[in-house]
């Protein structure tokens, strides 16, 4: 098994015990992933995230009491560093859109292939934004047109390059390699981009880039 200190720490948040059990059974055989805990609703999910400090939270959207969207908002308000990967079904697009707005790094379907799920966890942990085309389109059509608008001219050429790579789903490390920069410099560029465009996170930045034609 892989070095425990280098594993991706995952928290499972779903109100169905059978689903959690199935996820745990598969993920525990991954050498680089460790399931550190479970929660049955949003309230418990927030509390367990604060307690266990996982790297990635695998969160259902529809749960009794505090649902996944409200839990996301609360985690964001706490400035929690955990990446949240939403678990949903295809028919829940109207719920996925606000979840992504609330700070999720992406989403997967509940019938996802197990290996693809592990790949998705690794991807969001690395800093990628996972947006399926149909949900990206919904976000673009519903997004506030004033969010980040009219300020693209304040970006430097390098910041526009970084923003385009964010929209392509690249992590900071991959952007650094592509542009021959240090990761620290890339992080500074990302912070400047979010500040200049008045955006909250990489998901909004990726959508802004798509809307303004900065993707490759």
Tab-separated table of C-alpha atoms in Angstrom:
chain	number	residue	atom	x	y	z
A	1	UNK	CA	0.000	0.000	0.000
A	2	UNK	CA	1.118	3.596	-0.568
A	3	UNK	CA	2.645	5.817	2.032
A	4	UNK	CA	-0.215	6.879	4.317
A	5	UNK	CA	1.050	10.462	4.514
A	6	UNK	CA	0.830	10.842	0.727
A	7	UNK	CA	-2.673	9.428	0.297
A	8	UNK	CA	-5.656	11.573	-0.659
A	9	UNK	CA	-7.886	11.750	2.429
A	10	UNK	CA	-11.549	11.372	1.474
A	11	UNK	CA	-14.738	11.962	3.477
A	12	UNK	CA	-17.997	10.331	2.276
A	13	UNK	CA	-21.198	12.334	2.821
A	14	UNK	CA	-24.387	10.552	1.747
A	15	UNK	CA	-27.609	9.727	3.580
A	16	UNK	CA	-27.702	6.180	2.165
A	17	UNK	CA	-25.516	3.796	4.126
A	18	UNK	CA	-25.451	1.312	1.247
A	19	UNK	CA	-24.003	3.970	-1.059
A	20	UNK	CA	-21.347	4.928	1.489
A	21	UNK	CA	-20.467	1.276	2.012
A	22	UNK	CA	-20.090	0.703	-1.710
A	23	UNK	CA	-17.900	3.775	-2.146
A	24	UNK	CA	-15.736	2.836	0.809
A	25	UNK	CA	-15.308	-0.756	-0.416
A	26	UNK	CA	-13.953	0.412	-3.749
A	27	UNK	CA	-11.904	3.378	-2.580
A	28	UNK	CA	-10.143	1.424	0.174
A	29	UNK	CA	-8.384	-0.728	-2.432
A	30	UNK	CA	-6.830	2.365	-4.061
A	31	UNK	CA	-3.233	2.737	-2.940
A	32	UNK	CA	-3.305	6.531	-3.034
A	33	UNK	CA	-6.754	7.115	-1.484
A	34	UNK	CA	-7.787	6.768	2.150
A	35	UNK	CA	-11.392	7.037	3.390
A	36	UNK	CA	-11.051	8.893	6.689
A	37	UNK	CA	-14.723	9.050	7.650
A	38	UNK	CA	-18.403	9.125	6.728
A	39	UNK	CA	-21.390	11.372	7.364
A	40	UNK	CA	-25.102	10.839	6.795
A	41	UNK	CA	-26.238	14.437	6.203
A	42	UNK	CA	-24.972	17.951	5.575
A	43	UNK	CA	-24.700	18.969	9.219
A	44	UNK	CA	-22.608	15.945	10.063
A	45	UNK	CA	-20.633	16.429	6.865
A	46	UNK	CA	-19.605	19.953	7.852
A	47	UNK	CA	-18.709	18.839	11.371
A	48	UNK	CA	-16.689	15.857	10.155
A	49	UNK	CA	-14.899	17.997	7.584
A	50	UNK	CA	-13.836	20.411	10.308
A	51	UNK	CA	-12.797	17.523	12.551
A	52	UNK	CA	-10.995	15.295	10.039
A	53	UNK	CA	-9.661	17.898	7.571
A	54	UNK	CA	-10.000	15.658	4.481
A	55	UNK	CA	-8.481	16.590	1.140
A	56	UNK	CA	-11.639	15.728	-0.812
A	57	UNK	CA	-15.271	15.501	0.301
A	58	UNK	CA	-17.489	13.239	-1.813
A	59	UNK	CA	-20.913	14.814	-1.205
A	60	UNK	CA	-24.451	13.887	-2.173
A	61	UNK	CA	-26.714	16.811	-3.081
A	62	UNK	CA	-30.122	15.687	-1.893
A	63	UNK	CA	-30.090	14.733	1.776
A	64	UNK	CA	-32.659	15.212	4.558
A	65	UNK	CA	-32.146	18.238	6.782
A	66	UNK	CA	-29.093	20.153	5.627
A	67	UNK	CA	-28.543	19.238	1.986
A	68	UNK	CA	-25.298	19.247	0.041
A	69	UNK	CA	-25.689	22.787	-1.279
A	70	UNK	CA	-26.188	24.311	2.156
A	71	UNK	CA	-23.287	22.228	3.486
A	72	UNK	CA	-21.102	23.602	0.674
A	73	UNK	CA	-22.027	27.175	1.558
A	74	UNK	CA	-21.190	26.567	5.188
A	75	UNK	CA	-17.834	24.995	4.325
A	76	UNK	CA	-17.041	27.927	2.055
A	77	UNK	CA	-17.926	30.341	4.829
A	78	UNK	CA	-15.441	28.525	7.051
A	79	UNK	CA	-12.767	28.879	4.358
A	80	UNK	CA	-12.244	25.122	4.491
A	81	UNK	CA	-9.527	23.942	2.087
A	82	UNK	CA	-11.185	20.600	1.252
A	83	UNK	CA	-12.226	20.126	-2.374
A	84	UNK	CA	-15.836	18.991	-2.764
A	85	UNK	CA	-16.857	16.543	-5.477
A	86	UNK	CA	-20.623	16.340	-5.883
A	87	UNK	CA	-22.255	12.926	-6.386
A	88	UNK	CA	-25.519	13.193	-8.276
A	89	UNK	CA	-27.747	11.701	-10.966
A	90	UNK	CA	-28.275	13.028	-14.488
A	91	UNK	CA	-31.775	14.280	-13.692
A	92	UNK	CA	-30.521	16.639	-10.978
A	93	UNK	CA	-28.947	19.250	-13.260
A	94	UNK	CA	-31.042	22.035	-11.725
A	95	UNK	CA	-29.528	21.120	-8.371
A	96	UNK	CA	-25.973	20.653	-9.636
A	97	UNK	CA	-25.770	24.195	-11.018
A	98	UNK	CA	-26.285	25.921	-7.637
A	99	UNK	CA	-23.982	23.349	-6.026
A	100	UNK	CA	-21.171	24.353	-8.373
A	101	UNK	CA	-21.950	28.008	-7.724
A	102	UNK	CA	-21.665	27.258	-4.003
A	103	UNK	CA	-18.086	26.096	-4.407
A	104	UNK	CA	-17.994	22.479	-5.584
A	105	UNK	CA	-14.974	21.572	-7.690
A	106	UNK	CA	-17.036	19.340	-9.954
A	107	UNK	CA	-19.489	16.497	-9.996
A	108	UNK	CA	-19.867	12.854	-10.932
A	109	UNK	CA	-22.900	10.673	-11.559
A	110	UNK	CA	-23.871	7.980	-9.069
A	111	UNK	CA	-23.523	5.329	-11.757
A	112	UNK	CA	-19.947	6.377	-12.546
A	113	UNK	CA	-17.441	3.662	-13.334
A	114	UNK	CA	-15.373	2.995	-10.171
A	115	UNK	CA	-12.052	3.691	-11.873
A	116	UNK	CA	-13.441	6.951	-13.265
A	117	UNK	CA	-14.522	7.928	-9.755
A	118	UNK	CA	-11.001	7.404	-8.439
A	119	UNK	CA	-9.704	9.473	-11.334
A	120	UNK	CA	-12.172	12.263	-10.557
A	121	UNK	CA	-11.052	12.339	-6.916
A	122	UNK	CA	-7.417	12.589	-7.995
A	123	UNK	CA	-8.313	15.288	-10.491
A	124	UNK	CA	-10.085	17.657	-8.091
A	125	UNK	CA	-7.397	17.029	-5.488
A	126	UNK	CA	-4.837	18.204	-8.062
A	127	UNK	CA	-6.788	21.426	-8.593
A	128	UNK	CA	-8.833	20.606	-11.681
A	129	UNK	CA	-12.383	21.851	-12.220
A	130	UNK	CA	-14.636	19.041	-13.499
A	131	UNK	CA	-17.480	20.394	-15.619
A	132	UNK	CA	-19.453	18.156	-17.952
A	133	UNK	CA	-20.526	20.011	-21.146
A	134	UNK	CA	-24.259	20.021	-20.367
A	135	UNK	CA	-23.750	21.519	-16.909
A	136	UNK	CA	-21.130	24.006	-18.128
A	137	UNK	CA	-23.671	25.159	-20.694
A	138	UNK	CA	-26.350	25.505	-18.030
A	139	UNK	CA	-24.014	27.513	-15.836
A	140	UNK	CA	-23.138	29.824	-18.693
A	141	UNK	CA	-26.773	30.408	-19.622
A	142	UNK	CA	-27.853	31.041	-16.031
A	143	UNK	CA	-24.816	32.914	-14.790
A	144	UNK	CA	-25.158	36.565	-13.875
A	145	UNK	CA	-23.868	38.421	-16.945
A	146	UNK	CA	-22.483	41.135	-14.697
A	147	UNK	CA	-20.298	38.760	-12.714
A	148	UNK	CA	-16.737	39.633	-13.638
A	149	UNK	CA	-17.915	41.486	-16.726
A	150	UNK	CA	-16.212	44.479	-18.244
A	151	UNK	CA	-12.912	43.959	-16.455
A	152	UNK	CA	-11.100	41.565	-18.755
A	153	UNK	CA	-9.026	44.434	-20.078
A	154	UNK	CA	-7.347	44.771	-16.689
A	155	UNK	CA	-5.721	41.349	-17.045
A	156	UNK	CA	-2.125	41.109	-18.189
A	157	UNK	CA	-1.267	38.885	-21.132
A	158	UNK	CA	0.237	36.318	-18.755
A	159	UNK	CA	-2.894	36.346	-16.585
A	160	UNK	CA	-5.007	35.728	-19.681
A	161	UNK	CA	-2.800	32.742	-20.525
A	162	UNK	CA	-3.195	31.376	-17.001
A	163	UNK	CA	-6.953	31.925	-17.138
A	164	UNK	CA	-7.209	30.036	-20.419
A	165	UNK	CA	-5.381	27.072	-18.905
A	166	UNK	CA	-7.662	27.136	-15.849
A	167	UNK	CA	-10.602	26.852	-18.238
A	168	UNK	CA	-8.922	23.845	-19.840
A	169	UNK	CA	-8.964	22.134	-16.442
A	170	UNK	CA	-5.250	22.461	-15.710
A	171	UNK	CA	-3.973	22.411	-12.132
A	172	UNK	CA	-1.501	25.014	-10.873
A	173	UNK	CA	1.311	22.513	-11.290
A	174	UNK	CA	0.358	21.820	-14.896
A	175	UNK	CA	0.019	25.531	-15.648
A	176	UNK	CA	3.460	26.121	-14.152
A	177	UNK	CA	4.950	23.459	-16.401
A	178	UNK	CA	3.165	24.727	-19.505
A	179	UNK	CA	4.260	28.334	-18.989
A	180	UNK	CA	7.663	27.542	-17.429
A	181	UNK	CA	6.801	29.290	-14.166
A	182	UNK	CA	7.001	28.348	-10.509
A	183	UNK	CA	3.822	27.132	-8.799
A	184	UNK	CA	4.092	30.080	-6.416
A	185	UNK	CA	4.020	32.489	-9.352
A	186	UNK	CA	0.995	30.707	-10.827
A	187	UNK	CA	-0.834	30.934	-7.497
A	188	UNK	CA	-0.149	34.675	-7.464
A	189	UNK	CA	-1.528	35.020	-10.989
A	190	UNK	CA	-4.655	33.045	-10.045
A	191	UNK	CA	-5.242	35.249	-6.995
A	192	UNK	CA	-4.831	38.372	-9.123
A	193	UNK	CA	-7.252	37.037	-11.735
A	194	UNK	CA	-9.948	36.304	-9.150
A	195	UNK	CA	-9.462	39.725	-7.554
A	196	UNK	CA	-9.471	41.687	-10.821
A	197	UNK	CA	-12.546	39.922	-12.183
A	198	UNK	CA	-14.323	39.849	-8.815
A	199	UNK	CA	-14.742	36.071	-8.999
A	200	UNK	CA	-14.996	33.704	-6.060
A	201	UNK	CA	-13.172	30.609	-7.274
A	202	UNK	CA	-11.628	28.661	-10.155
A	203	UNK	CA	-15.018	27.387	-11.324
A	204	UNK	CA	-16.264	30.926	-11.908
A	205	UNK	CA	-12.935	31.798	-13.516
A	206	UNK	CA	-13.233	28.841	-15.911
A	207	UNK	CA	-16.756	29.872	-16.875
A	208	UNK	CA	-15.665	33.494	-17.407
A	209	UNK	CA	-12.878	32.273	-19.694
A	210	UNK	CA	-15.286	30.098	-21.698
A	211	UNK	CA	-17.727	32.973	-22.093
A	212	UNK	CA	-14.974	35.306	-23.287
A	213	UNK	CA	-13.308	32.871	-25.648
A	214	UNK	CA	-10.076	32.282	-23.744
A	215	UNK	CA	-10.102	28.493	-23.997
A	216	UNK	CA	-7.689	26.696	-26.299
